[in-house]
């Protein structure tokens, strides 16, 4: 039983740790110390819902309707490209953490949800892949695997969001934020291109 749970934990972490739009946003919010709890909670709850949905069999439904993933792919690519442009614009006029205007809770929530649900890779990774892996363990122990994968999300997003606070003092300079914004812009643009090119 523990080995199945551990396999779920490692599988979930392996898929979520790769740098992506969602992780970059969680890191940025953690560094800024702005609505971190909301961002971490939304990301972990969203992952849990998707993983449990995949374990319940929604992955098979998503596989039958590839057109839905195409819509998400193009919408996600457009959103990521917009985010890249925004990051590049911020890099042109960098500021310290104290100088940046705080974002509203509603704006942060909307961005978190968009970066989570407009990315088709989220569905492929959590619903299809983790759901398929969970279901290979049979009807009784698939939920043990899923619990491990969900815990992986909780651990990762909490560590990323709250661990980033440690870096806030080091990163509180316009030069550093220029570099951070440039890296985030490049990552977002690369992810958008990857979505468009398949």
mmCIF file of C-alpha atoms in Angstrom:
data_model
loop_
_atom_site.group_PDB
_atom_site.id
_atom_site.type_symbol
_atom_site.label_atom_id
_atom_site.label_comp_id
_atom_site.label_asym_id
_atom_site.label_seq_id
_atom_site.Cartn_x
_atom_site.Cartn_y
_atom_site.Cartn_z
ATOM 1 C CA UNK A 1 0.000 0.000 0.000
ATOM 2 C CA UNK A 2 2.774 2.448 0.969
ATOM 3 C CA UNK A 3 4.696 1.647 -2.209
ATOM 4 C CA UNK A 4 1.667 2.564 -4.336
ATOM 5 C CA UNK A 5 1.225 5.801 -2.355
ATOM 6 C CA UNK A 6 4.938 6.565 -2.772
ATOM 7 C CA UNK A 7 4.731 5.874 -6.507
ATOM 8 C CA UNK A 8 1.836 8.312 -6.758
ATOM 9 C CA UNK A 9 3.779 10.941 -4.790
ATOM 10 C CA UNK A 10 6.891 10.597 -6.973
ATOM 11 C CA UNK A 11 4.847 10.546 -10.198
ATOM 12 C CA UNK A 12 2.944 13.665 -9.193
ATOM 13 C CA UNK A 13 6.129 15.511 -8.251
ATOM 14 C CA UNK A 14 7.905 14.436 -11.439
ATOM 15 C CA UNK A 15 5.160 15.960 -13.573
ATOM 16 C CA UNK A 16 4.649 19.144 -11.583
ATOM 17 C CA UNK A 17 8.218 20.242 -10.844
ATOM 18 C CA UNK A 18 9.078 21.128 -14.444
ATOM 19 C CA UNK A 19 9.152 24.906 -14.843
ATOM 20 C CA UNK A 20 6.040 26.194 -16.471
ATOM 21 C CA UNK A 21 3.698 29.143 -16.472
ATOM 22 C CA UNK A 22 1.913 28.130 -13.298
ATOM 23 C CA UNK A 23 5.132 27.452 -11.354
ATOM 24 C CA UNK A 24 6.682 30.728 -12.528
ATOM 25 C CA UNK A 25 3.609 32.626 -11.337
ATOM 26 C CA UNK A 26 3.567 30.880 -7.939
ATOM 27 C CA UNK A 27 7.269 31.683 -7.533
ATOM 28 C CA UNK A 28 6.739 35.326 -8.466
ATOM 29 C CA UNK A 29 3.839 35.730 -6.052
ATOM 30 C CA UNK A 30 5.845 34.025 -3.321
ATOM 31 C CA UNK A 31 8.790 36.357 -3.860
ATOM 32 C CA UNK A 32 6.462 39.362 -3.787
ATOM 33 C CA UNK A 33 4.682 37.941 -0.710
ATOM 34 C CA UNK A 34 1.378 38.784 -2.331
ATOM 35 C CA UNK A 35 -1.725 36.598 -1.931
ATOM 36 C CA UNK A 36 0.528 33.530 -1.563
ATOM 37 C CA UNK A 37 -1.995 31.523 0.443
ATOM 38 C CA UNK A 38 -4.702 32.059 -2.175
ATOM 39 C CA UNK A 39 -2.368 31.090 -5.038
ATOM 40 C CA UNK A 40 -1.059 27.974 -3.270
ATOM 41 C CA UNK A 41 -4.586 26.909 -2.273
ATOM 42 C CA UNK A 42 -5.994 27.405 -5.778
ATOM 43 C CA UNK A 43 -3.143 25.490 -7.411
ATOM 44 C CA UNK A 44 -3.324 22.562 -4.994
ATOM 45 C CA UNK A 45 -7.123 22.309 -5.041
ATOM 46 C CA UNK A 46 -7.147 22.528 -8.858
ATOM 47 C CA UNK A 47 -4.533 19.788 -9.126
ATOM 48 C CA UNK A 48 -6.423 17.626 -6.633
ATOM 49 C CA UNK A 49 -9.678 17.989 -8.579
ATOM 50 C CA UNK A 50 -7.957 17.143 -11.871
ATOM 51 C CA UNK A 51 -6.016 14.178 -10.448
ATOM 52 C CA UNK A 52 -9.084 12.755 -8.714
ATOM 53 C CA UNK A 53 -11.153 13.355 -11.848
ATOM 54 C CA UNK A 54 -8.606 11.460 -13.922
ATOM 55 C CA UNK A 55 -8.602 8.652 -11.373
ATOM 56 C CA UNK A 56 -12.405 8.518 -11.558
ATOM 57 C CA UNK A 57 -12.149 8.020 -15.326
ATOM 58 C CA UNK A 58 -12.462 11.502 -16.827
ATOM 59 C CA UNK A 59 -9.173 10.899 -18.685
ATOM 60 C CA UNK A 60 -10.977 8.493 -21.006
ATOM 61 C CA UNK A 61 -13.589 11.173 -21.711
ATOM 62 C CA UNK A 62 -10.925 13.786 -22.501
ATOM 63 C CA UNK A 63 -9.199 11.301 -24.828
ATOM 64 C CA UNK A 64 -12.447 10.829 -26.771
ATOM 65 C CA UNK A 65 -12.868 14.565 -27.404
ATOM 66 C CA UNK A 66 -9.504 15.850 -28.648
ATOM 67 C CA UNK A 67 -11.217 18.988 -30.001
ATOM 68 C CA UNK A 68 -11.583 20.266 -26.442
ATOM 69 C CA UNK A 69 -7.815 20.068 -25.991
ATOM 70 C CA UNK A 70 -7.322 21.996 -29.261
ATOM 71 C CA UNK A 71 -9.464 24.854 -27.955
ATOM 72 C CA UNK A 72 -7.467 24.863 -24.711
ATOM 73 C CA UNK A 73 -4.210 24.693 -26.656
ATOM 74 C CA UNK A 74 -4.933 27.827 -28.716
ATOM 75 C CA UNK A 75 -6.456 29.716 -25.802
ATOM 76 C CA UNK A 76 -3.528 28.763 -23.607
ATOM 77 C CA UNK A 77 -0.991 29.770 -26.266
ATOM 78 C CA UNK A 78 -2.642 33.183 -26.646
ATOM 79 C CA UNK A 79 -2.695 33.721 -22.889
ATOM 80 C CA UNK A 80 0.942 32.653 -22.479
ATOM 81 C CA UNK A 81 2.020 34.937 -25.340
ATOM 82 C CA UNK A 82 0.186 37.842 -23.674
ATOM 83 C CA UNK A 83 1.898 36.990 -20.375
ATOM 84 C CA UNK A 84 5.304 36.907 -22.136
ATOM 85 C CA UNK A 85 4.724 40.356 -23.652
ATOM 86 C CA UNK A 86 3.692 41.654 -20.246
ATOM 87 C CA UNK A 87 6.859 40.208 -18.663
ATOM 88 C CA UNK A 88 9.079 41.725 -21.360
ATOM 89 C CA UNK A 89 7.369 45.097 -20.830
ATOM 90 C CA UNK A 90 8.053 44.810 -17.070
ATOM 91 C CA UNK A 91 11.702 44.034 -17.829
ATOM 92 C CA UNK A 92 11.959 47.332 -19.730
ATOM 93 C CA UNK A 93 10.914 49.252 -16.617
ATOM 94 C CA UNK A 94 12.060 47.115 -13.657
ATOM 95 C CA UNK A 95 11.399 48.107 -10.085
ATOM 96 C CA UNK A 96 12.055 46.725 -6.630
ATOM 97 C CA UNK A 97 9.447 44.720 -4.761
ATOM 98 C CA UNK A 98 8.508 47.756 -2.701
ATOM 99 C CA UNK A 99 8.012 49.912 -5.797
ATOM 100 C CA UNK A 100 5.632 47.555 -7.601
ATOM 101 C CA UNK A 101 1.955 48.262 -7.165
ATOM 102 C CA UNK A 102 0.196 45.377 -5.412
ATOM 103 C CA UNK A 103 -2.188 43.307 -7.488
ATOM 104 C CA UNK A 104 -5.736 42.825 -6.331
ATOM 105 C CA UNK A 105 -6.835 39.474 -4.960
ATOM 106 C CA UNK A 106 -9.323 39.130 -7.830
ATOM 107 C CA UNK A 107 -6.624 39.738 -10.427
ATOM 108 C CA UNK A 108 -4.337 37.154 -8.795
ATOM 109 C CA UNK A 109 -7.161 34.601 -8.600
ATOM 110 C CA UNK A 110 -8.083 35.135 -12.267
ATOM 111 C CA UNK A 111 -4.460 34.784 -13.365
ATOM 112 C CA UNK A 112 -3.937 31.648 -11.266
ATOM 113 C CA UNK A 113 -7.050 30.001 -12.700
ATOM 114 C CA UNK A 114 -6.146 31.001 -16.264
ATOM 115 C CA UNK A 115 -2.585 29.696 -15.960
ATOM 116 C CA UNK A 116 -3.974 26.466 -14.518
ATOM 117 C CA UNK A 117 -6.965 25.695 -16.713
ATOM 118 C CA UNK A 118 -5.940 27.232 -20.056
ATOM 119 C CA UNK A 119 -2.925 24.943 -20.275
ATOM 120 C CA UNK A 120 -3.770 21.686 -22.071
ATOM 121 C CA UNK A 121 -0.656 20.061 -20.621
ATOM 122 C CA UNK A 122 -2.313 20.292 -17.206
ATOM 123 C CA UNK A 123 -5.099 18.028 -18.480
ATOM 124 C CA UNK A 124 -2.699 15.661 -20.214
ATOM 125 C CA UNK A 125 -0.455 15.407 -17.141
ATOM 126 C CA UNK A 126 -3.013 15.276 -14.340
ATOM 127 C CA UNK A 127 -6.219 13.923 -15.855
ATOM 128 C CA UNK A 128 -4.939 11.632 -18.601
ATOM 129 C CA UNK A 129 -1.463 10.520 -17.467
ATOM 130 C CA UNK A 130 -1.850 10.424 -13.675
ATOM 131 C CA UNK A 131 -5.409 9.133 -14.065
ATOM 132 C CA UNK A 132 -4.171 6.312 -16.300
ATOM 133 C CA UNK A 133 -1.324 5.467 -13.917
ATOM 134 C CA UNK A 134 -3.720 5.448 -10.970
ATOM 135 C CA UNK A 135 -6.165 3.157 -12.740
ATOM 136 C CA UNK A 136 -3.426 0.621 -13.443
ATOM 137 C CA UNK A 137 -3.463 -0.145 -9.716
ATOM 138 C CA UNK A 138 -7.012 -1.467 -9.784
ATOM 139 C CA UNK A 139 -10.280 -0.169 -8.360
ATOM 140 C CA UNK A 140 -9.271 -0.454 -4.698
ATOM 141 C CA UNK A 141 -5.752 0.983 -4.649
ATOM 142 C CA UNK A 142 -6.026 3.575 -7.422
ATOM 143 C CA UNK A 143 -7.175 6.092 -4.811
ATOM 144 C CA UNK A 144 -4.032 5.410 -2.766
ATOM 145 C CA UNK A 145 -1.931 6.316 -5.819
ATOM 146 C CA UNK A 146 -4.075 9.414 -6.386
ATOM 147 C CA UNK A 147 -3.648 10.464 -2.728
ATOM 148 C CA UNK A 148 0.126 10.298 -3.162
ATOM 149 C CA UNK A 149 -0.044 12.402 -6.344
ATOM 150 C CA UNK A 150 -2.276 14.981 -4.622
ATOM 151 C CA UNK A 151 0.137 15.196 -1.683
ATOM 152 C CA UNK A 152 2.929 15.835 -4.214
ATOM 153 C CA UNK A 153 1.022 18.899 -5.430
ATOM 154 C CA UNK A 154 0.399 20.142 -1.897
ATOM 155 C CA UNK A 155 4.076 19.779 -0.980
ATOM 156 C CA UNK A 156 5.373 21.338 -4.206
ATOM 157 C CA UNK A 157 3.120 24.400 -4.356
ATOM 158 C CA UNK A 158 3.525 25.089 -0.627
ATOM 159 C CA UNK A 159 7.316 24.830 -0.866
ATOM 160 C CA UNK A 160 7.434 26.974 -4.006
ATOM 161 C CA UNK A 161 5.072 29.689 -2.775
ATOM 162 C CA UNK A 162 6.236 29.965 0.811
ATOM 163 C CA UNK A 163 9.869 28.997 0.156
ATOM 164 C CA UNK A 164 10.174 31.870 -2.314
ATOM 165 C CA UNK A 165 9.746 34.304 0.596
ATOM 166 C CA UNK A 166 13.297 33.455 1.618
ATOM 167 C CA UNK A 167 14.483 34.871 -1.716
ATOM 168 C CA UNK A 168 12.535 38.115 -1.477
ATOM 169 C CA UNK A 169 15.329 40.041 0.253
ATOM 170 C CA UNK A 170 17.935 38.876 -2.257
ATOM 171 C CA UNK A 171 15.695 39.655 -5.201
ATOM 172 C CA UNK A 172 14.586 43.106 -4.057
ATOM 173 C CA UNK A 173 16.455 45.097 -6.712
ATOM 174 C CA UNK A 174 15.432 46.409 -10.132
ATOM 175 C CA UNK A 175 18.331 44.626 -11.865
ATOM 176 C CA UNK A 176 17.315 41.249 -10.445
ATOM 177 C CA UNK A 177 13.658 41.796 -11.369
ATOM 178 C CA UNK A 178 14.692 42.674 -14.927
ATOM 179 C CA UNK A 179 16.403 39.273 -15.129
ATOM 180 C CA UNK A 180 13.436 37.493 -13.498
ATOM 181 C CA UNK A 181 10.957 39.148 -15.869
ATOM 182 C CA UNK A 182 13.113 38.307 -18.890
ATOM 183 C CA UNK A 183 13.382 34.657 -17.845
ATOM 184 C CA UNK A 184 9.637 34.437 -17.173
ATOM 185 C CA UNK A 185 8.918 36.087 -20.540
ATOM 186 C CA UNK A 186 11.176 33.634 -22.375
ATOM 187 C CA UNK A 187 9.620 30.652 -20.565
ATOM 188 C CA UNK A 188 6.076 31.841 -21.332
ATOM 189 C CA UNK A 189 6.915 32.500 -24.987
ATOM 190 C CA UNK A 190 8.604 29.092 -25.332
ATOM 191 C CA UNK A 191 5.575 27.390 -23.788
ATOM 192 C CA UNK A 192 3.221 29.295 -26.104
ATOM 193 C CA UNK A 193 5.270 28.238 -29.147
ATOM 194 C CA UNK A 194 5.369 24.664 -27.893
ATOM 195 C CA UNK A 195 1.578 24.652 -27.624
ATOM 196 C CA UNK A 196 1.119 26.094 -31.120
ATOM 197 C CA UNK A 197 3.653 23.790 -32.755
ATOM 198 C CA UNK A 198 2.284 20.749 -30.985
#
